[in-house]
Backbone as numpy.savetxt, mean C-alpha at the origin, in Angstrom:
# Nx Ny Nz CAx CAy CAz Cx Cy Cz
-1.11 -20.87 -14.10 -1.93 -19.67 -14.10 -1.08 -18.41 -14.10
-0.03 -18.38 -13.30 0.84 -17.19 -13.24 1.53 -16.98 -14.57
2.06 -18.07 -15.14 2.77 -17.94 -16.42 1.84 -17.43 -17.52
0.63 -18.02 -17.62 -0.31 -17.60 -18.67 -0.69 -16.14 -18.52
-0.98 -15.71 -17.27 -1.36 -14.31 -17.05 -0.22 -13.36 -17.39
1.01 -13.73 -17.02 2.16 -12.87 -17.32 2.38 -12.79 -18.83
2.25 -13.92 -19.53 2.45 -13.90 -20.98 1.41 -13.00 -21.66
0.16 -13.04 -21.18 -0.88 -12.17 -21.76 -0.56 -10.70 -21.50
-0.08 -10.41 -20.28 0.27 -9.03 -19.93 1.43 -8.55 -20.79
2.45 -9.40 -20.95 3.62 -9.03 -21.76 3.20 -8.75 -23.19
2.33 -9.59 -23.74 1.86 -9.37 -25.11 1.16 -8.02 -25.24
0.37 -7.65 -24.23 -0.33 -6.36 -24.27 0.67 -5.21 -24.19
1.66 -5.34 -23.31 2.67 -4.28 -23.19 3.44 -4.12 -24.51
3.79 -5.26 -25.12 4.54 -5.20 -26.37 3.71 -4.52 -27.47
2.42 -4.83 -27.51 1.56 -4.21 -28.51 1.44 -2.71 -28.28
1.39 -2.29 -27.02 1.28 -0.87 -26.70 2.53 -0.10 -27.10
3.69 -0.77 -27.03 4.96 -0.12 -27.35 5.12 0.09 -28.84
4.55 -0.79 -29.64 4.72 -0.68 -31.08 5.60 -1.79 -31.63
5.81 -1.79 -32.94 6.54 -2.90 -33.58 7.98 -3.00 -33.08
8.42 -4.21 -32.84 9.82 -4.50 -32.51 10.20 -5.76 -33.29
11.49 -5.99 -33.50 11.90 -7.23 -34.19 11.36 -8.46 -33.48
10.95 -9.47 -34.27 10.35 -10.68 -33.70 11.29 -11.36 -32.72
12.59 -11.34 -33.04 13.57 -12.00 -32.16 13.59 -11.34 -30.79
13.50 -10.00 -30.76 13.52 -9.30 -29.48 12.25 -9.62 -28.68
11.09 -9.64 -29.37 9.84 -9.95 -28.68 9.90 -11.35 -28.07
10.51 -12.30 -28.80 10.60 -13.67 -28.30 11.51 -13.74 -27.07
12.63 -13.00 -27.11 13.55 -12.97 -25.97 12.85 -12.37 -24.75
12.06 -11.31 -24.96 11.34 -10.68 -23.85 10.35 -11.64 -23.23
9.61 -12.37 -24.08 8.64 -13.33 -23.54 9.35 -14.41 -22.71
10.49 -14.89 -23.22 11.24 -15.91 -22.50 11.75 -15.37 -21.17
12.21 -14.11 -21.20 12.74 -13.51 -19.97 11.65 -13.37 -18.91
10.46 -12.95 -19.35 9.38 -12.76 -18.40 8.82 -14.09 -17.91
8.88 -15.13 -18.76 8.49 -16.47 -18.31 9.44 -16.95 -17.22
10.73 -16.64 -17.38 11.71 -16.99 -16.35 11.41 -16.26 -15.05
10.98 -14.99 -15.17 10.64 -14.22 -13.98 9.39 -14.80 -13.31
8.45 -15.29 -14.11 7.26 -15.94 -13.55 7.65 -17.19 -12.78
8.60 -17.95 -13.33 9.06 -19.16 -12.63 9.78 -18.81 -11.34
10.46 -17.64 -11.34 11.15 -17.20 -10.12 10.13 -16.82 -9.05
9.08 -16.09 -9.48 8.07 -15.63 -8.52 7.22 -16.79 -7.99
6.91 -17.75 -8.87 6.09 -18.90 -8.47 6.77 -20.18 -8.97
7.83 -20.60 -8.30 8.57 -21.77 -8.79 7.78 -23.06 -8.63
8.01 -23.97 -9.55 7.40 -25.30 -9.42 8.07 -26.03 -8.26
7.30 -26.83 -7.50 7.88 -27.54 -6.36 9.09 -28.38 -6.77
10.19 -28.21 -6.06 11.38 -29.01 -6.29 12.27 -28.55 -7.43
11.85 -27.49 -8.15 12.66 -27.04 -9.29 13.79 -26.14 -8.80
14.94 -26.19 -9.46 16.05 -25.31 -9.06 15.72 -23.86 -9.38
16.37 -22.93 -8.72 16.12 -21.51 -8.92 17.26 -20.94 -9.77
17.05 -20.84 -11.12 18.16 -20.44 -11.98 18.48 -18.95 -11.92
17.47 -18.12 -11.63 17.70 -16.68 -11.67 18.34 -16.19 -10.38
19.41 -15.41 -10.50 20.02 -14.79 -9.33 20.92 -13.66 -9.80
21.26 -12.77 -8.87 22.20 -11.69 -9.16 21.77 -10.80 -10.30
22.72 -10.46 -11.15 22.49 -9.51 -12.24 21.46 -10.05 -13.24
21.40 -11.38 -13.41 20.43 -11.94 -14.35 19.00 -11.72 -13.85
18.79 -11.92 -12.56 17.48 -11.67 -11.97 17.14 -10.18 -12.07
18.10 -9.31 -11.78 17.88 -7.87 -11.88 17.46 -7.49 -13.30
18.14 -8.07 -14.29 17.85 -7.73 -15.69 16.43 -8.14 -16.06
16.01 -9.34 -15.62 14.65 -9.79 -15.93 13.61 -8.86 -15.29
13.84 -8.48 -14.02 12.89 -7.60 -13.34 12.84 -6.23 -14.01
14.00 -5.72 -14.42 14.04 -4.42 -15.10 13.32 -4.49 -16.44
13.45 -5.60 -17.15 12.74 -5.75 -18.42 11.23 -5.74 -18.20
10.79 -6.36 -17.11 9.36 -6.36 -16.80 8.86 -4.94 -16.55
9.60 -4.18 -15.73 9.20 -2.80 -15.45 9.26 -1.94 -16.71
10.29 -2.17 -17.53 10.43 -1.40 -18.77 9.30 -1.66 -19.74
8.90 -2.92 -19.85 7.76 -3.26 -20.71 6.48 -2.62 -20.19
6.29 -2.65 -18.88 5.09 -2.03 -18.29 5.06 -0.54 -18.60
6.22 0.11 -18.56 6.31 1.55 -18.80 6.03 1.92 -20.24
6.06 0.95 -21.13 5.73 1.24 -22.53 4.25 1.54 -22.69
3.44 0.97 -21.80 1.99 1.18 -21.88 1.56 2.43 -21.12
2.16 2.66 -19.94 1.87 3.85 -19.15 2.96 3.98 -18.09
3.11 5.17 -17.50 4.12 5.34 -16.45 3.89 4.34 -15.31
4.99 3.90 -14.71 4.93 2.89 -13.66 5.15 3.55 -12.30
4.28 3.21 -11.35 4.43 3.65 -9.97 4.91 2.47 -9.14
6.01 2.65 -8.43 6.58 1.58 -7.62 6.68 2.09 -6.19
5.95 1.46 -5.27 5.95 1.87 -3.87 6.91 0.99 -3.08
7.86 1.63 -2.39 8.79 0.92 -1.51 8.51 1.38 -0.09
7.67 0.64 0.62 7.30 1.00 1.98 8.33 0.45 2.97
8.65 1.25 3.99 9.56 0.77 5.03 10.90 0.38 4.47
11.48 1.27 3.66 12.73 0.92 2.97 13.89 0.73 3.94
13.73 1.17 5.19 14.77 0.93 6.20 15.02 -0.56 6.39
13.99 -1.37 6.14 14.10 -2.81 6.36 14.43 -3.59 5.09
14.78 -2.87 4.01 15.15 -3.56 2.77 16.38 -4.42 3.01
16.35 -5.61 2.47 17.55 -6.43 2.52 18.61 -5.89 1.57
19.86 -6.32 1.71 20.93 -5.82 0.83 20.68 -6.11 -0.64
20.02 -7.25 -0.95 19.78 -7.59 -2.36 18.83 -6.58 -3.01
17.74 -6.20 -2.30 16.80 -5.24 -2.87 17.43 -3.85 -2.97
18.18 -3.45 -1.96 18.88 -2.16 -2.04 19.84 -2.14 -3.22
20.53 -3.26 -3.44 21.45 -3.36 -4.58 20.68 -3.25 -5.89
19.49 -3.89 -5.94 18.68 -3.84 -7.16 18.22 -2.42 -7.46
17.79 -1.68 -6.43 17.33 -0.30 -6.65 18.46 0.55 -7.23
19.65 0.42 -6.64 20.79 1.18 -7.16 21.15 0.73 -8.58
21.11 -0.57 -8.81 21.42 -1.11 -10.15 20.42 -0.60 -11.17
19.14 -0.58 -10.81 18.10 -0.12 -11.72 18.29 1.35 -12.07
18.63 2.15 -11.06 18.84 3.58 -11.31 19.99 3.81 -12.29
21.07 3.06 -12.13 22.20 3.19 -13.06 21.82 2.70 -14.46
21.00 1.65 -14.52 20.55 1.15 -15.82 19.71 2.19 -16.55
18.85 2.89 -15.79 17.99 3.91 -16.39 18.77 5.11 -16.90
20.00 5.28 -16.40 20.83 6.39 -16.90 21.11 6.22 -18.39
21.19 4.94 -18.84 21.48 4.68 -20.26 20.21 4.66 -21.10
19.12 4.15 -20.54 17.86 4.04 -21.29 16.69 4.38 -20.38
16.41 5.67 -20.20 15.37 6.06 -19.24 13.97 5.76 -19.75
13.07 5.46 -18.82 11.64 5.35 -19.09 10.90 5.82 -17.87
9.59 6.14 -18.00 8.87 6.82 -16.92 8.58 5.91 -15.72
9.35 6.07 -14.66 9.19 5.30 -13.43 9.18 6.26 -12.26
8.11 6.20 -11.46 8.02 7.00 -10.23 8.14 6.04 -9.06
9.20 6.20 -8.28 9.43 5.36 -7.10 9.12 6.20 -5.87
8.15 5.77 -5.07 7.81 6.46 -3.83 8.36 5.62 -2.67
9.30 6.21 -1.94 10.01 5.51 -0.88 9.61 6.09 0.47
9.19 5.22 1.39 8.91 5.69 2.75 10.00 5.15 3.68
10.45 6.02 4.60 11.53 5.63 5.50 11.49 6.48 6.75
12.17 6.04 7.78 12.34 6.84 8.99 13.08 8.11 8.61
12.65 9.25 9.15 13.23 10.53 8.75 13.58 11.37 9.97
14.53 12.29 9.75 14.83 13.27 10.80 13.84 14.42 10.72
14.06 15.47 11.48 13.12 16.59 11.51 12.99 17.32 10.19
13.93 17.09 9.26 13.89 17.77 7.96 13.41 16.84 6.84
12.98 15.63 7.18 12.48 14.71 6.18 13.54 13.87 5.52
14.79 13.94 6.00 15.88 13.18 5.39 16.15 11.91 6.19
16.65 10.84 5.52 16.97 9.61 6.27 18.16 9.85 7.19
18.21 9.18 8.34 19.33 9.35 9.27 20.67 9.05 8.59
21.66 9.89 8.85 22.97 9.75 8.22 23.61 8.43 8.62
24.29 7.81 7.66 25.03 6.59 7.96 24.22 5.32 7.82
22.92 5.42 7.68 22.10 4.22 7.56 22.01 3.74 6.12
21.39 2.57 5.90 21.30 2.02 4.55 20.48 2.89 3.60
19.46 3.58 4.13 18.62 4.42 3.26 19.42 5.62 2.78
20.18 6.24 3.68 20.99 7.39 3.30 21.99 7.01 2.21
22.61 5.83 2.35 23.56 5.37 1.34 22.88 5.16 -0.01
21.69 4.55 0.04 20.95 4.27 -1.19 20.53 5.58 -1.87
19.98 6.50 -1.08 19.56 7.80 -1.64 20.76 8.54 -2.20
21.89 8.45 -1.51 23.10 9.11 -1.99 23.57 8.56 -3.33
23.55 7.23 -3.46 23.96 6.60 -4.72 23.07 7.02 -5.87
21.76 6.92 -5.63 20.79 7.18 -6.69 20.71 8.67 -7.02
20.84 9.52 -5.99 20.67 10.96 -6.19 21.74 11.60 -7.04
22.89 10.95 -7.20 23.99 11.52 -8.00 23.78 11.32 -9.49
22.86 10.45 -9.87 22.68 10.13 -11.28 21.89 11.23 -11.99
22.34 11.65 -13.19 21.64 12.72 -13.91 20.24 12.32 -14.37
19.97 11.00 -14.48 18.66 10.55 -14.96 17.61 10.55 -13.85
18.04 10.79 -12.59 17.13 10.72 -11.46 16.81 12.11 -10.95
15.53 12.41 -10.81 15.09 13.66 -10.18 14.47 13.30 -8.84
15.05 13.84 -7.77 14.61 13.49 -6.42 13.75 14.60 -5.85
12.61 14.23 -5.29 11.71 15.20 -4.66 11.36 14.72 -3.27
11.40 15.62 -2.32 11.06 15.30 -0.94 9.57 15.56 -0.71
8.85 14.54 -0.25 7.43 14.68 0.03 7.26 15.10 1.49
6.90 16.34 1.69 6.79 16.87 3.05 5.36 16.75 3.55
5.13 16.86 4.87 3.76 16.89 5.38 2.99 18.06 4.77
1.67 17.90 4.66 0.83 18.97 4.13 0.75 20.12 5.14
0.80 21.36 4.66 0.61 22.49 5.58 -0.75 22.40 6.26
-0.83 22.92 7.47 -2.05 22.81 8.27 -3.26 23.39 7.55
-3.09 24.57 6.92 -4.22 25.20 6.22 -4.72 24.37 5.05
-3.79 23.78 4.29 -4.18 22.95 3.14 -4.91 21.70 3.61
-4.38 21.08 4.67 -5.01 19.87 5.20 -6.41 20.18 5.75
-6.55 21.32 6.42 -7.86 21.71 6.95 -8.86 21.93 5.81
-8.43 22.54 4.71 -9.32 22.75 3.56 -9.78 21.42 2.97
-8.85 20.45 2.89 -9.21 19.14 2.36 -10.26 18.47 3.24
-10.13 18.61 4.56 -11.09 18.02 5.48 -12.45 18.73 5.38
-12.43 20.03 5.18 -13.68 20.78 5.03 -14.38 20.38 3.74
-13.61 20.24 2.65 -14.22 19.91 1.36 -14.65 18.45 1.30
-13.79 17.55 1.79 -14.05 16.13 1.61 -14.90 15.50 2.70
-14.91 16.10 3.90 -15.62 15.49 5.02 -16.68 16.40 5.62
-16.86 17.58 5.04 -17.92 18.48 5.50 -17.68 19.05 6.88
-16.41 19.12 7.33 -16.11 19.67 8.65 -16.16 21.18 8.64
-16.59 21.76 9.74 -16.49 23.21 9.91 -15.02 23.57 10.11
-14.72 24.86 10.01 -13.33 25.31 10.03 -12.60 24.92 11.32
-13.23 25.14 12.46 -12.52 24.91 13.73 -12.13 23.45 13.95
-13.04 22.48 13.82 -12.62 21.09 13.97 -11.66 20.63 12.88
-11.81 21.17 11.67 -10.89 20.81 10.59 -9.46 21.21 10.95
-9.29 22.39 11.52 -7.95 22.84 11.91 -7.44 22.04 13.11
-8.34 21.68 14.01 -7.93 20.87 15.16 -7.43 19.50 14.70
-8.12 18.89 13.75 -7.69 17.60 13.23 -6.39 17.73 12.43
-6.27 18.82 11.68 -5.05 19.04 10.91 -3.84 19.17 11.83
-4.01 19.87 12.95 -2.90 20.00 13.91 -2.56 18.64 14.53
-3.60 17.87 14.88 -3.38 16.58 15.51 -2.69 15.60 14.56
-3.00 15.71 13.27 -2.45 14.76 12.28 -1.08 15.16 11.77
-0.60 16.36 12.12 0.75 16.80 11.75 1.03 16.67 10.25
0.03 17.04 9.44 0.24 17.08 8.00 -0.01 15.78 7.28
-0.48 14.74 7.97 -0.72 13.43 7.35 -2.20 13.32 7.01
-2.54 13.34 5.73 -3.94 13.33 5.30 -4.65 12.06 5.73
-4.01 10.91 5.57 -4.63 9.63 5.96 -4.96 9.65 7.46
-4.05 10.15 8.28 -4.26 10.21 9.73 -5.44 11.14 10.04
-5.50 12.29 9.39 -6.57 13.25 9.64 -7.93 12.67 9.25
-8.01 12.00 8.10 -9.28 11.42 7.65 -9.73 10.30 8.59
-8.77 9.53 9.08 -9.10 8.45 10.00 -9.61 9.01 11.33
-9.00 10.10 11.80 -9.48 10.76 13.03 -10.91 11.26 12.84
-11.19 11.83 11.67 -12.54 12.32 11.40 -13.55 11.18 11.44
-13.19 10.04 10.82 -14.09 8.87 10.84 -14.28 8.36 12.27
-13.19 8.37 13.04 -13.26 7.87 14.42 -14.15 8.77 15.27
-14.04 10.09 15.10 -14.86 11.02 15.87 -16.34 10.87 15.49
-16.59 10.67 14.21 -17.98 10.48 13.78 -18.54 9.18 14.35
-17.70 8.14 14.39 -18.11 6.85 14.95 -18.49 6.99 16.43
-17.76 7.87 17.13 -17.95 8.02 18.57 -18.95 9.12 18.91
-19.64 9.62 17.90 -20.61 10.71 18.09 -19.95 11.94 18.72
-18.67 12.13 18.41 -17.95 13.30 18.91 -18.07 14.49 17.96
-18.74 14.29 16.82 -19.03 15.36 15.87 -20.54 15.52 15.79
-20.97 16.75 15.72 -22.40 17.03 15.60 -22.62 18.07 14.51
-23.80 18.09 13.95 -24.10 19.01 12.85 -24.18 20.45 13.34
-23.44 21.34 12.66 -23.54 22.77 12.92 -24.00 23.49 11.68
-24.11 24.81 11.74 -24.60 25.57 10.58 -23.61 25.54 9.43
-22.29 25.43 9.73 -21.26 25.45 8.69 -20.65 24.08 8.44
-21.26 23.02 8.97 -20.70 21.68 8.80 -20.58 20.99 10.14
-19.84 19.89 10.17 -19.66 19.12 11.39 -18.78 19.89 12.38
-19.24 19.97 13.63 -18.47 20.62 14.67 -18.26 19.63 15.82
-17.30 19.94 16.69 -17.03 19.07 17.83 -18.18 19.15 18.83
-18.60 18.00 19.32 -19.66 17.96 20.32 -19.16 18.55 21.64
-20.03 19.10 22.46 -19.61 19.66 23.74 -18.87 18.63 24.60
-17.77 19.08 25.20 -17.01 18.21 26.11 -15.97 17.34 25.44
-15.84 17.38 24.09 -14.83 16.57 23.41 -13.44 17.12 23.72
-12.54 16.25 24.16 -11.20 16.66 24.57 -10.17 16.14 23.56
-9.55 17.02 22.76 -8.57 16.57 21.76 -7.36 15.85 22.37
-7.06 16.09 23.64 -5.91 15.42 24.24 -6.12 13.91 24.38
-7.37 13.46 24.25 -7.65 12.04 24.33 -7.65 11.33 22.99
-7.38 12.07 21.91 -7.37 11.46 20.58 -6.11 10.61 20.40
-6.16 9.58 19.54 -4.94 8.83 19.21 -3.86 9.78 18.68
-2.63 9.55 19.07 -1.56 10.48 18.64 -0.64 9.91 17.57
-1.05 8.81 16.93 -0.29 8.28 15.79 -1.26 7.61 14.83
-0.85 7.47 13.59 -1.69 6.82 12.59 -2.00 5.39 13.00
-1.01 4.68 13.52 -1.22 3.29 13.93 -2.26 3.21 15.05
-2.14 4.09 16.04 -3.10 4.09 17.15 -4.52 4.39 16.64
-4.61 5.33 15.69 -5.92 5.68 15.14 -6.53 4.51 14.38
-5.71 3.79 13.63 -6.23 2.64 12.87 -6.73 1.55 13.81
-5.95 1.29 14.87 -6.37 0.26 15.83 -7.67 0.68 16.51
-7.76 1.94 16.92 -8.97 2.43 17.59 -10.18 2.33 16.67
-9.98 2.67 15.39 -11.09 2.61 14.43 -11.57 1.17 14.24
-10.62 0.24 14.13 -10.98 -1.17 13.97 -11.76 -1.67 15.19
-11.25 -1.38 16.38 -11.91 -1.87 17.60 -13.30 -1.25 17.78
-13.42 0.05 17.49 -14.72 0.71 17.59 -15.71 0.12 16.58
-15.22 -0.16 15.36 -16.07 -0.72 14.32 -16.56 -2.11 14.71
-15.67 -2.92 15.24 -16.05 -4.25 15.69 -17.07 -4.18 16.83
-16.86 -3.24 17.74 -17.75 -3.12 18.90 -19.17 -2.78 18.50
-19.34 -2.13 17.34 -20.68 -1.74 16.90 -21.41 -2.80 16.11
-20.81 -3.99 15.95 -21.45 -5.05 15.17 -22.38 -5.88 16.05
-23.35 -6.59 15.42 -24.32 -7.37 16.19 -23.68 -8.42 17.10
-22.60 -9.05 16.61 -21.90 -10.07 17.40 -20.41 -9.73 17.38
-19.98 -8.76 18.20 -18.60 -8.26 18.12 -17.55 -9.35 18.32
-17.77 -10.27 19.27 -16.76 -11.29 19.57 -16.53 -12.20 18.36
-17.62 -12.61 17.71 -17.47 -13.50 16.56 -16.89 -12.76 15.36
-17.29 -11.51 15.17 -16.73 -10.71 14.08 -15.23 -10.53 14.28
-14.81 -10.27 15.52 -13.39 -10.09 15.81 -12.61 -11.38 15.55
-13.19 -12.49 16.00 -12.52 -13.78 15.79 -12.39 -14.09 14.29
-13.42 -13.77 13.52 -13.36 -13.99 12.07 -12.30 -13.11 11.43
-12.23 -11.86 11.85 -11.25 -10.94 11.28 -9.83 -11.40 11.61
-9.60 -11.78 12.87 -8.23 -12.20 13.24 -7.85 -13.49 12.51
-8.81 -14.40 12.34 -8.52 -15.63 11.61 -8.12 -15.31 10.17
-8.87 -14.40 9.53 -8.54 -13.99 8.16 -7.15 -13.37 8.11
-6.82 -12.55 9.11 -5.53 -11.88 9.12 -4.39 -12.89 9.26
-4.59 -13.90 10.10 -3.56 -14.93 10.28 -3.38 -15.74 8.99
-4.47 -15.92 8.24 -4.41 -16.73 7.01 -3.70 -16.00 5.88
-3.57 -14.67 5.98 -2.80 -13.97 4.95 -3.48 -12.73 4.44
-2.77 -12.03 3.54 -3.29 -10.78 2.99 -4.52 -11.03 2.13
-4.50 -12.11 1.34 -5.64 -12.48 0.49 -6.12 -13.85 0.93
-7.40 -13.96 1.27 -7.95 -15.18 1.84 -9.12 -15.66 1.00
-9.13 -16.94 0.64 -10.26 -17.51 -0.07 -11.46 -17.58 0.88
-12.61 -17.11 0.38 -13.82 -17.03 1.22 -14.20 -18.40 1.79
-14.28 -19.41 0.92 -14.68 -20.74 1.37 -13.70 -21.32 2.36
-12.41 -21.06 2.15 -11.39 -21.57 3.05 -11.51 -20.92 4.43
-11.82 -19.63 4.46 -11.98 -18.93 5.73 -13.16 -19.50 6.51
-14.30 -19.69 5.84 -15.48 -20.23 6.51 -15.18 -21.64 7.01
-14.53 -22.45 6.18 -14.21 -23.83 6.57 -13.28 -23.85 7.78
-12.31 -22.95 7.79 -11.38 -22.89 8.93 -12.12 -22.54 10.22
-13.04 -21.56 10.13 -13.81 -21.17 11.31 -14.69 -22.33 11.80
-15.34 -23.03 10.86 -16.22 -24.14 11.23 -15.42 -25.26 11.90
-14.23 -25.55 11.37 -13.40 -26.61 11.95 -12.92 -26.25 13.36
-12.90 -24.95 13.65 -12.49 -24.54 15.01 -13.68 -24.36 15.94
-14.88 -24.81 15.47 -16.03 -24.83 16.35 -17.07 -23.76 16.10
-16.87 -22.88 15.10 -17.83 -21.81 14.82 -18.97 -22.32 13.96
-20.08 -21.58 13.97 -21.23 -21.89 13.13 -21.04 -21.28 11.75
-21.33 -22.04 10.68 -21.09 -21.57 9.32 -21.92 -20.33 8.99
-23.22 -20.35 9.30 -24.08 -19.20 8.98 -23.65 -17.96 9.78
-23.28 -18.18 11.03 -22.82 -17.07 11.86 -21.54 -16.46 11.28
-20.66 -17.31 10.78 -19.41 -16.84 10.18 -19.67 -16.09 8.88
-20.57 -16.63 8.05 -20.91 -15.95 6.79 -21.51 -14.57 7.07
-22.34 -14.46 8.11 -22.91 -13.16 8.49 -21.81 -12.22 8.96
-20.83 -12.75 9.71 -19.72 -11.92 10.20 -18.89 -11.39 9.04
-18.63 -12.25 8.04 -17.85 -11.81 6.87 -18.59 -10.69 6.15
-19.91 -10.84 5.99 -20.71 -9.80 5.33 -20.65 -8.49 6.10
-20.70 -8.56 7.42 -20.62 -7.35 8.25 -19.24 -6.71 8.13
-18.19 -7.51 8.08 -16.83 -6.99 7.93 -16.66 -6.29 6.58
-17.29 -6.86 5.55 -17.24 -6.24 4.22 -17.95 -4.89 4.23
-19.17 -4.86 4.80 -19.94 -3.62 4.83 -19.24 -2.53 5.64
-18.50 -2.94 6.69 -17.80 -1.96 7.53 -16.49 -1.48 6.93
-16.05 -2.14 5.85 -14.79 -1.74 5.23 -13.56 -2.32 5.91
-13.76 -3.32 6.78 -12.62 -3.95 7.45 -11.95 -4.99 6.56
-12.71 -5.56 5.63 -12.14 -6.43 4.60 -12.72 -6.00 3.27
-12.10 -6.45 2.20 -12.52 -6.06 0.86 -12.65 -7.30 0.00
-13.72 -7.36 -0.77 -13.93 -8.51 -1.65 -13.29 -8.22 -3.01
-12.46 -9.14 -3.47 -11.77 -8.96 -4.74 -11.92 -10.22 -5.55
-12.32 -10.08 -6.82 -12.36 -11.21 -7.74 -11.04 -11.25 -8.49
-10.26 -12.32 -8.29 -8.92 -12.35 -8.88 -8.51 -13.79 -9.07
-7.82 -14.06 -10.15 -7.40 -15.43 -10.40 -6.33 -15.84 -9.39
């Protein structure tokens, strides 16, 4: 399944790029098939791709994708990148110096007060290597100014000016954090309708709000679970799904719960409630 899907994708990318010699197209298909075998190896098969050869296959995949449209590559928590991935990022940047194509890499990392990675760490070394290349344009993504973030909350969430600015200050320029705080306050009936939009209810104390994005996400999840008809079973279903992985087959999840003593209909109802609450997402995918 992986090989067939990759071959179809490669064919589409090649068609989007335009005519190329047949021999080159065949080499590209073979290279991407090798990458598919690397990503999903057959049981017991040797792993032929490594080092520069693996890097070249991955770069060809990204390059083909960029022929159809610009590619966005998210590197979250780059502080924890292994040496092989850090080497690949630097290798890819040097490769693009000779044959550039549209690639936007968004890197998140621990930062000092100015938004830069701590000196001497692996991220600083990687940024230093890549930043010297003429083909690379580096931009620092800073927190949103308080006024801009407040305007976004007023426009997108219907907040009045005062609570919007309070949330913007609490979120320190992080839009996701601010939106999550707004949802959490609405969940807790800490927002009430005013003439100019949602305002803080009497007695709401901002010092009691979560002070990090992670804390806000946990609080939102727990509050959402608490509002369900059977919170304990919904929580157990959610944790079971989380332990089973990022993507969980519906039937497998229900079967797992039943084998551990849960009722099938009760579990199916819990999954439906989790979907409606936005705690899980249903995706149709091969």
